[in-house]
XYZ file of C-alpha atoms in Angstrom:
470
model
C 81.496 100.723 86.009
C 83.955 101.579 89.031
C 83.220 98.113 91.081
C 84.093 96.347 87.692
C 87.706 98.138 87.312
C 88.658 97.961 91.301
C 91.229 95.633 90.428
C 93.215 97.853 88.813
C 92.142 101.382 89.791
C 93.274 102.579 93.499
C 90.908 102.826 96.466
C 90.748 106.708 96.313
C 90.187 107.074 92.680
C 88.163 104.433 92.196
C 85.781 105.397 95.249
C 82.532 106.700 94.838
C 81.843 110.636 95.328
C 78.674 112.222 97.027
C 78.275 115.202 94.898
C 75.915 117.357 97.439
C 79.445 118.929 98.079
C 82.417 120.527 96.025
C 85.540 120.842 97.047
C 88.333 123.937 95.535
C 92.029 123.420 96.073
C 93.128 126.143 96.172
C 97.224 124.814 95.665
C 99.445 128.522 96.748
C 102.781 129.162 95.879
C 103.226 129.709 99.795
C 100.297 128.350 101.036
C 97.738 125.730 100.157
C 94.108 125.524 101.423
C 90.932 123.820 100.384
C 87.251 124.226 101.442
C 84.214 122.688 100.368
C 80.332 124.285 99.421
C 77.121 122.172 99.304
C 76.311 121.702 95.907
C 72.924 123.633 95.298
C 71.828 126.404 93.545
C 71.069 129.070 96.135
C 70.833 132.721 95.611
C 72.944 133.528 98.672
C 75.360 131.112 100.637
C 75.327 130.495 104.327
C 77.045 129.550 106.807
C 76.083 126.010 106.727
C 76.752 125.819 102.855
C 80.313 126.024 103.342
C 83.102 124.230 105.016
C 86.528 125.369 105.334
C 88.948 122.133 105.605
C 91.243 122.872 108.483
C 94.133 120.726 106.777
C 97.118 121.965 108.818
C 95.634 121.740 112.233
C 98.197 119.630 114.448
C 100.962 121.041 112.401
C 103.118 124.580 112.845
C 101.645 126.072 110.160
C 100.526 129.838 111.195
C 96.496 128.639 110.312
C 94.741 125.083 110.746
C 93.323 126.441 107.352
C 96.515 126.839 105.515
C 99.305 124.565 104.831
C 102.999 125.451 103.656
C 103.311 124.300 100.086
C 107.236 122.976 100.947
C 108.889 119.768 100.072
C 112.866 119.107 101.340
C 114.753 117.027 100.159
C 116.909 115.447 102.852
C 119.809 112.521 102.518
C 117.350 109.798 103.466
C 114.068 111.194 102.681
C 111.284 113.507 102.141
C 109.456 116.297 104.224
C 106.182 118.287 103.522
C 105.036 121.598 104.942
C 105.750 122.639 108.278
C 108.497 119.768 108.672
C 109.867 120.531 105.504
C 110.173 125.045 106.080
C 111.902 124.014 109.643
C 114.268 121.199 108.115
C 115.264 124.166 105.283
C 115.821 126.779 107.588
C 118.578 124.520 109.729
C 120.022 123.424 106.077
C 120.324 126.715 105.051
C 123.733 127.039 106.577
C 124.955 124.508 104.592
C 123.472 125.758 100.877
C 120.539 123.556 101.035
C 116.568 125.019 100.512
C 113.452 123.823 99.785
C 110.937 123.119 96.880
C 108.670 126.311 98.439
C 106.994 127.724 95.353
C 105.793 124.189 93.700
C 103.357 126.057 92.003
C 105.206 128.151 90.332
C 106.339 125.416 87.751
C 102.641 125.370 86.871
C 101.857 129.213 86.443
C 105.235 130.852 85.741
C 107.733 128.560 84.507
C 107.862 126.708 81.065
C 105.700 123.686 80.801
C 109.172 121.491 80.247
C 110.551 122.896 83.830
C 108.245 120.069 84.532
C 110.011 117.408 83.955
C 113.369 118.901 83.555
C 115.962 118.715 86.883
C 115.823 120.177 90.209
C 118.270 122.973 91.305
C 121.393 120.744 93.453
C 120.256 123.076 96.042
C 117.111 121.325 96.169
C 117.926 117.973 95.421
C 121.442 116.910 95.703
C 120.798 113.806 94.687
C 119.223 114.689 91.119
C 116.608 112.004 92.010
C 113.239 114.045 91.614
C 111.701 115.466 88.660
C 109.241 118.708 89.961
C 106.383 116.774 88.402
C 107.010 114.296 90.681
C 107.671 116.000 93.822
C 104.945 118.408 93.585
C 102.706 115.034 92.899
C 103.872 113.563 96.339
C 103.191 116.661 97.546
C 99.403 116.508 96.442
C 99.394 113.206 98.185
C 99.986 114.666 101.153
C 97.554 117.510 101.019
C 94.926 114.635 100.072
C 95.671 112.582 102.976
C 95.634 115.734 105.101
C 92.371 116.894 103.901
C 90.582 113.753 104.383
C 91.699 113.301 107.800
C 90.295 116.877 108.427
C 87.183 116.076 106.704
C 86.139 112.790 108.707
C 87.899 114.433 112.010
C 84.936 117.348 111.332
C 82.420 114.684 110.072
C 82.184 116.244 106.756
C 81.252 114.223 103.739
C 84.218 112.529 102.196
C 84.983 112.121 99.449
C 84.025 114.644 97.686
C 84.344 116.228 93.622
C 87.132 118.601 93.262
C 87.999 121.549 91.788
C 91.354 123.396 90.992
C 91.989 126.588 91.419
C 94.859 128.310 88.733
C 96.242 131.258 88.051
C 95.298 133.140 84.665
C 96.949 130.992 82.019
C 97.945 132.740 78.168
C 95.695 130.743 75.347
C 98.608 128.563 74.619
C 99.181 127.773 78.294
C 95.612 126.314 79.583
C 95.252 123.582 77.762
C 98.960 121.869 79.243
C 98.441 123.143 82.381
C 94.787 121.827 82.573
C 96.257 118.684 81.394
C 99.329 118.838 83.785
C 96.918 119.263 86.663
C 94.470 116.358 86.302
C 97.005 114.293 85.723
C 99.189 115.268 88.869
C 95.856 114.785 91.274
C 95.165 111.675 89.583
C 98.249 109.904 90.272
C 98.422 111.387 93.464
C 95.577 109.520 94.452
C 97.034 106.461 94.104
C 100.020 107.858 95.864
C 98.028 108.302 98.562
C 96.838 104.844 98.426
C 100.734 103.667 98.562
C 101.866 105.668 100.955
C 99.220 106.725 103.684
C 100.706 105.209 106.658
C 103.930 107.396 105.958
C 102.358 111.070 104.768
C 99.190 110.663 107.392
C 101.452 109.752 110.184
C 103.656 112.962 108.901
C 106.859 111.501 109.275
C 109.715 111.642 107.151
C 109.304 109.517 103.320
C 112.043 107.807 102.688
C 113.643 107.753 99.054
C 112.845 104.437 98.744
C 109.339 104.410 99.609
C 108.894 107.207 97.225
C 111.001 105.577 94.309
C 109.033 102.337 94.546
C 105.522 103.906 94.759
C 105.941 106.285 91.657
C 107.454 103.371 90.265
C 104.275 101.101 90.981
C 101.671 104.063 90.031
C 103.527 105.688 86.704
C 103.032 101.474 85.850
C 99.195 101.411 86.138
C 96.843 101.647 83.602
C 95.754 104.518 81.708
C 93.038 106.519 83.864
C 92.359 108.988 82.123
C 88.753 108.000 81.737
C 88.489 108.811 85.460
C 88.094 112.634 85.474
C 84.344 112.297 85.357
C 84.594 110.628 88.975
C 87.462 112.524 90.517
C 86.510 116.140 89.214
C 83.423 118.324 89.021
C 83.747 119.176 85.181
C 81.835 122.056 83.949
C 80.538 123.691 81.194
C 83.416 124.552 79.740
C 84.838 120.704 80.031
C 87.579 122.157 82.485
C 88.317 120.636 85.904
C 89.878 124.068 87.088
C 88.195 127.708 88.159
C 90.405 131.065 87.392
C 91.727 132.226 90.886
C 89.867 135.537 90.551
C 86.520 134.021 89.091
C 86.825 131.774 92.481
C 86.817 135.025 94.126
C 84.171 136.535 92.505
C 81.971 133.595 92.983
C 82.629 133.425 96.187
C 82.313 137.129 97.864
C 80.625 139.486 95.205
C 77.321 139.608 96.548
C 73.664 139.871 94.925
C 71.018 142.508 95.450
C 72.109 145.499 92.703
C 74.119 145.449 89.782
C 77.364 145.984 90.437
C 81.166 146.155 88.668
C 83.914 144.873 91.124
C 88.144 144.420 89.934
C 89.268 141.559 92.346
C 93.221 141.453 92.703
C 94.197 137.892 93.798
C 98.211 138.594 94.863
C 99.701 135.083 95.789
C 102.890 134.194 95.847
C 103.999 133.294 92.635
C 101.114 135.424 90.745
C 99.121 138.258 90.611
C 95.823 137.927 89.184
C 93.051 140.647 87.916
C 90.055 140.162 86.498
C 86.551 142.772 86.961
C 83.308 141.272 87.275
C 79.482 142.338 86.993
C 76.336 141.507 88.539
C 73.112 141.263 87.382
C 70.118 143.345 88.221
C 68.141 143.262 91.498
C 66.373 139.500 91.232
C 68.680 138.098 88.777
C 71.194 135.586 90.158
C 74.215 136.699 87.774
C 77.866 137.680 87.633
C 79.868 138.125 84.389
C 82.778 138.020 83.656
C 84.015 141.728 81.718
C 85.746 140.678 78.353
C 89.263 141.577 78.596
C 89.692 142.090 82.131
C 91.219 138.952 83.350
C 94.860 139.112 83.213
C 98.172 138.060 85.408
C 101.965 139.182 86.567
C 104.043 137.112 86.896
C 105.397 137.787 89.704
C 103.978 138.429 93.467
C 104.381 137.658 96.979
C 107.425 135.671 96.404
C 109.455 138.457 94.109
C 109.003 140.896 96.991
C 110.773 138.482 99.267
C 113.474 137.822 96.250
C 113.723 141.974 96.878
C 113.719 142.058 100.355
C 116.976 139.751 100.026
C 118.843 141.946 97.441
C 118.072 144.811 99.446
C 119.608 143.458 102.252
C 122.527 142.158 100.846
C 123.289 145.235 98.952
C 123.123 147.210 102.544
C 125.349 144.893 104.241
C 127.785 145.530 100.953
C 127.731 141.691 99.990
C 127.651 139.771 96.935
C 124.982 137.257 95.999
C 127.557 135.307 93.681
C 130.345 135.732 96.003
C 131.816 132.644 98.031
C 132.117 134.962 101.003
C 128.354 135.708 101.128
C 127.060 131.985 100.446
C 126.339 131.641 104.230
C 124.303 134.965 104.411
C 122.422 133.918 100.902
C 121.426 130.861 102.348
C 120.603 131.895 105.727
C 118.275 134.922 104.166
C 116.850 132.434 101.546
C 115.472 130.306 104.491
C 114.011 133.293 106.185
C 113.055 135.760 103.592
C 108.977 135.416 103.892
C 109.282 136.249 107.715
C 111.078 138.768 107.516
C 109.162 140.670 104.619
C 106.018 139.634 106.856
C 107.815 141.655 110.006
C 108.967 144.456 108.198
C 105.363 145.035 107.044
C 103.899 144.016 110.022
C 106.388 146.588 112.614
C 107.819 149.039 110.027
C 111.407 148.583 111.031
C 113.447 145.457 110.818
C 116.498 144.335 112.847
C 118.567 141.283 110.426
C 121.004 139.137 112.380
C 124.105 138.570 109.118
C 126.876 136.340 110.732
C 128.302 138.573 113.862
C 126.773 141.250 112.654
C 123.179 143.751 112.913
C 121.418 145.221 109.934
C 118.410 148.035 110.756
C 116.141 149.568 108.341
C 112.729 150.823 107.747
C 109.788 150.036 105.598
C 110.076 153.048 103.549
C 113.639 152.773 103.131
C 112.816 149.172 101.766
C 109.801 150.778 99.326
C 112.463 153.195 97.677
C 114.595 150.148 96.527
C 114.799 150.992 92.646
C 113.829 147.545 92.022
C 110.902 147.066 94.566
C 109.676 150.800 92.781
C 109.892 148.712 89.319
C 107.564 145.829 90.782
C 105.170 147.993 92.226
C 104.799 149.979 88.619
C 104.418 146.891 86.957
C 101.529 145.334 88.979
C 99.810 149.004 89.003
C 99.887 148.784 85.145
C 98.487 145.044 85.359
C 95.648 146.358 87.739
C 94.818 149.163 85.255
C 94.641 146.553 82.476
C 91.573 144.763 84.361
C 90.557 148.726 85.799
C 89.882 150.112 82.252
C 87.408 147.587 80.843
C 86.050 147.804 84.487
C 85.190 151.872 83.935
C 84.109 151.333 80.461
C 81.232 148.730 81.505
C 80.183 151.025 84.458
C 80.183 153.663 82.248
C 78.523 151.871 79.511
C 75.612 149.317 81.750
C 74.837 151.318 85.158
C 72.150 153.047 85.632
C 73.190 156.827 84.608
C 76.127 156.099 83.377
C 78.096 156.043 86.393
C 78.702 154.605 89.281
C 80.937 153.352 92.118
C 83.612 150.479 91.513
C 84.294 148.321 93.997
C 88.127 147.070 94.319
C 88.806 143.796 96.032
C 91.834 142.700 97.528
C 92.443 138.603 98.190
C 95.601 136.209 98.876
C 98.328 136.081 101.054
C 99.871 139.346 99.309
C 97.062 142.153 100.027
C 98.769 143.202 103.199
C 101.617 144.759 100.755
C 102.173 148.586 100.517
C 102.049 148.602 97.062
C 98.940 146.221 96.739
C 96.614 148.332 99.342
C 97.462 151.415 96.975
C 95.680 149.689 94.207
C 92.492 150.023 96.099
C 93.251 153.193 97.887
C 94.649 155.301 95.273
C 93.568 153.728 91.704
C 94.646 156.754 89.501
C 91.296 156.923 87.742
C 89.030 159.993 87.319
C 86.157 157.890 88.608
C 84.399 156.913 92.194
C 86.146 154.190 93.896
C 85.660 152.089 97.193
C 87.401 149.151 98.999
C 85.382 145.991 99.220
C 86.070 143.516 101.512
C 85.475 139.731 100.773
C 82.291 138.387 102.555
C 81.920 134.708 103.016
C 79.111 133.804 105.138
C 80.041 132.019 108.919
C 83.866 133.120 107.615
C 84.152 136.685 107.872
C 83.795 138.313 111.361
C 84.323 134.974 113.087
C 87.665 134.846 115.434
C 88.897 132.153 114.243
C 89.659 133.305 110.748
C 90.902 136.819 111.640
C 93.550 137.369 109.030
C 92.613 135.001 106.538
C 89.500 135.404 104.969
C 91.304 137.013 102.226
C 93.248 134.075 102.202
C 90.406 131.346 101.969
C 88.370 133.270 99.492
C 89.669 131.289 96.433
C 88.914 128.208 98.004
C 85.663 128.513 99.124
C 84.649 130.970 95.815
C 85.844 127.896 93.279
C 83.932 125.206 95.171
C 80.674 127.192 94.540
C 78.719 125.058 91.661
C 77.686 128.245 89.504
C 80.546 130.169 88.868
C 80.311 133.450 87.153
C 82.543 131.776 83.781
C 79.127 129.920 83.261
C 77.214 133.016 82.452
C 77.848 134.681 78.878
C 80.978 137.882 79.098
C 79.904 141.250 79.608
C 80.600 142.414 76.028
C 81.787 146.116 75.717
């Protein structure tokens, strides 16, 4: 079938897939990553079962496992990741930012944001659609991975996965949709333009116009999900970004109940899981305990800006303050990563030198607001959670484990979750444990981060096995 149609399907989604291994994309508001995990039932994964792709080593991202998820838009071209944050934060100046949160047209935003215009602040021009930039941007993170994956002689290609956030009923079916169509045609983009994205230099509008032009022309190839995805039981392509987690780092050997929090950038997902007993290879989902906000990593940095602006006694709307917006826009994730990181932050605005605390920052009546709202999101997956330890462990009762993941479990208010759950019940903090990943040096910091990736490449999820039913 494919060797008869290589005349009008490209190279890469056309070619033939070894499926030993799976590979999760795991596409982040802030950061993407993607891993793969030999395809075999197993009752425990090793070490040698799974392979983290390091797809931004050679760049400046802050991991050679994660890679910004940032397009600019400049007067003669395009920029991805690392290029793209450093060409933003000398734009800023001038009222010019980024595409940084790409996702978030797929997990917040109205399926018709889409294909609807770009702010002028991130395309002057009006000549990109966020469909279509986020697809170049996929081309990119293809080309990257590949190169990672043959650089580390890892089998390639490979059937993928997608990880997503947890989409309403009336959501999953267009975003589904939205997604396999978006890696599909940016496979051929790949195809088009791989001397440009894998030599990382800058795309010029041109090239870009007359490749989406070319591959929006092909035939229908639809028909090609079969070969490009690892479909499962349920017929979908993607893996909820907690179930990932679950999958990935609950472990076997008792039944347990664990609530993983997955806090990203653009959302923050829940869900609570079981495991089967001692000898029995299972982990269920708990019915209603999967659920999402809205709003995450990113909406603390949106806060983090307010709050500073309101100290300095500034504006965001006023002319007089469109130097400061900017400049703070550009820098707004590192600073909220300092302030965290130190507990007191020094802000260079124009000639002058703002100072403040954390906890001065955690009062902000807004940032107070946030923090209630994801608690009573956590307590929505927490209460089914104590119902089905209550209800299935042995005696009636017995310890919950709380998991943390994504780039957003360093926050304040996120570690409360797990350290102070406001239940009359016994609680612990469980870390994620990937085999090979955890401990080793050279993922200090971001095993919480690579947990979705590695968890939704795992062939058996836990959404295979029936709901725990309470």
């Amino acid at each position: 079938m494919l060797s008869g149609l290589r005349d009008w399907v490209g190279r890469r989604l056309g070619a033939r897939r070894t499926e030993e291994w799976i590979a999760c994309l795991d596409f982040g508001t802030s950061y993407s990553k993607m891993a793969m995990v030999l395809a075999e039932e197993t009752e425990e994964l090793e070490a040698r079962d799974i392979r983290p792709l390091p797809i931004g080593q050679g760049t400046a991202s802050p991991s050679p496992f994660l890679l910004p998820s940032v397009v600019f838009v400049s007067e003669t071209g395009l920029l991805f990741g690392p290029r793209a944050e450093t060409a933003a934060q000398r734009a800023a100046a001038a009222g010019r930012r980024a595409l940084d949160a790409p996702k978030q047209y797929l997990s917040t935003d109205e399926a018709e944001a889409l294909d609807g215009p770009l702010h002028r602040d991130v395309d002057p021009g009006g000549r990109y659609t966020p469909r279509q930039l986020i697809t170049l941007y996929l081309a990119y993170l293809f080309l990257r991975a590949e190169k990672a994956a043959k650089a580390s002689s890892f089998p390639w290609p490979v059937k993928l996965r997608i990880a997503r956030p947890a989409w309403g009923a009336g959501r999953a079916q267009s975003g589904e949709t939205a997604l396999r169509d978006m890696v599909r045609l940016a496979l051929d983009l790949a195809d088009e333009l791989e001397p440009s994205l894998a030599e990382d230099r800058e795309l010029t509008h041109e090239e870009a116009s007359a490749a989406l032009a070319r591959a929006l022309a092909a035939a229908p190839q639809s028909g090609w999900d079969e070969n490009v995805f690892w479909i499962g039981e349920d017929k979908r392509a993607s893996v909820l970004e907690a179930t990932a987690v679950a999958a990935g780092s609950i472990r076997q050997g008792r039944r347990r109940v664990v609530v993983v929090a997955d806090i990203g950038g653009g959302t923050s997902d829940f869900a609570a899981f079981m495991t089967g007993l001692p000898g029995r290879r299972v982990v269920a989902e708990i019915e209603g305990s999967a659920c999402v906000l809205r709003e995450a990593g990113d909406h603390v940095d949106m806060l983090l800006r307010s709050f500073i602006l309101q100290r300095a006694g500034l504006l965001a709307d006023d002319p007089a303050a469109r130097g400061a917006v900017a400049s703070l826009r550009s820098r707004q994730r590192a600073l909220k990563e300092r302030l965290f990181e130190q507990g007191r932050l020094i802000v260079e605005l124009g000639d002058d030198f703002l100072e403040f605390g954390v906890e001065e920052f955690l009062a902000f009546p807004p940032l107070v607001r946030f923090a209630d709202r994801l608690r009573a999101t956590f307590e929505q997956a927490l209460d089914p959670a104590i119902r089905a330890a209550a209800q299935f462990l042995p005696g009636g009762r017995m310890e919950i484990e709380i998991m943390l993941t994504g780039g957003g479990h360093v926050l304040p208010m996120v570690r409360a979750l797990a350290d102070q759950p406001g239940r009359d019940w016994t609680f612990r903090r469980a870390e994620p444990s990937i085999p090979g990943i955890s401990g080793h040096p050279d993922f200090k910091g971001f095993v919480e981060q690579l947990a979705v990736a590695i968890g939704g490449a795992i062939r058996d999820l836990p959404v295979q096995t029936a709901p725990v039913r309470l």
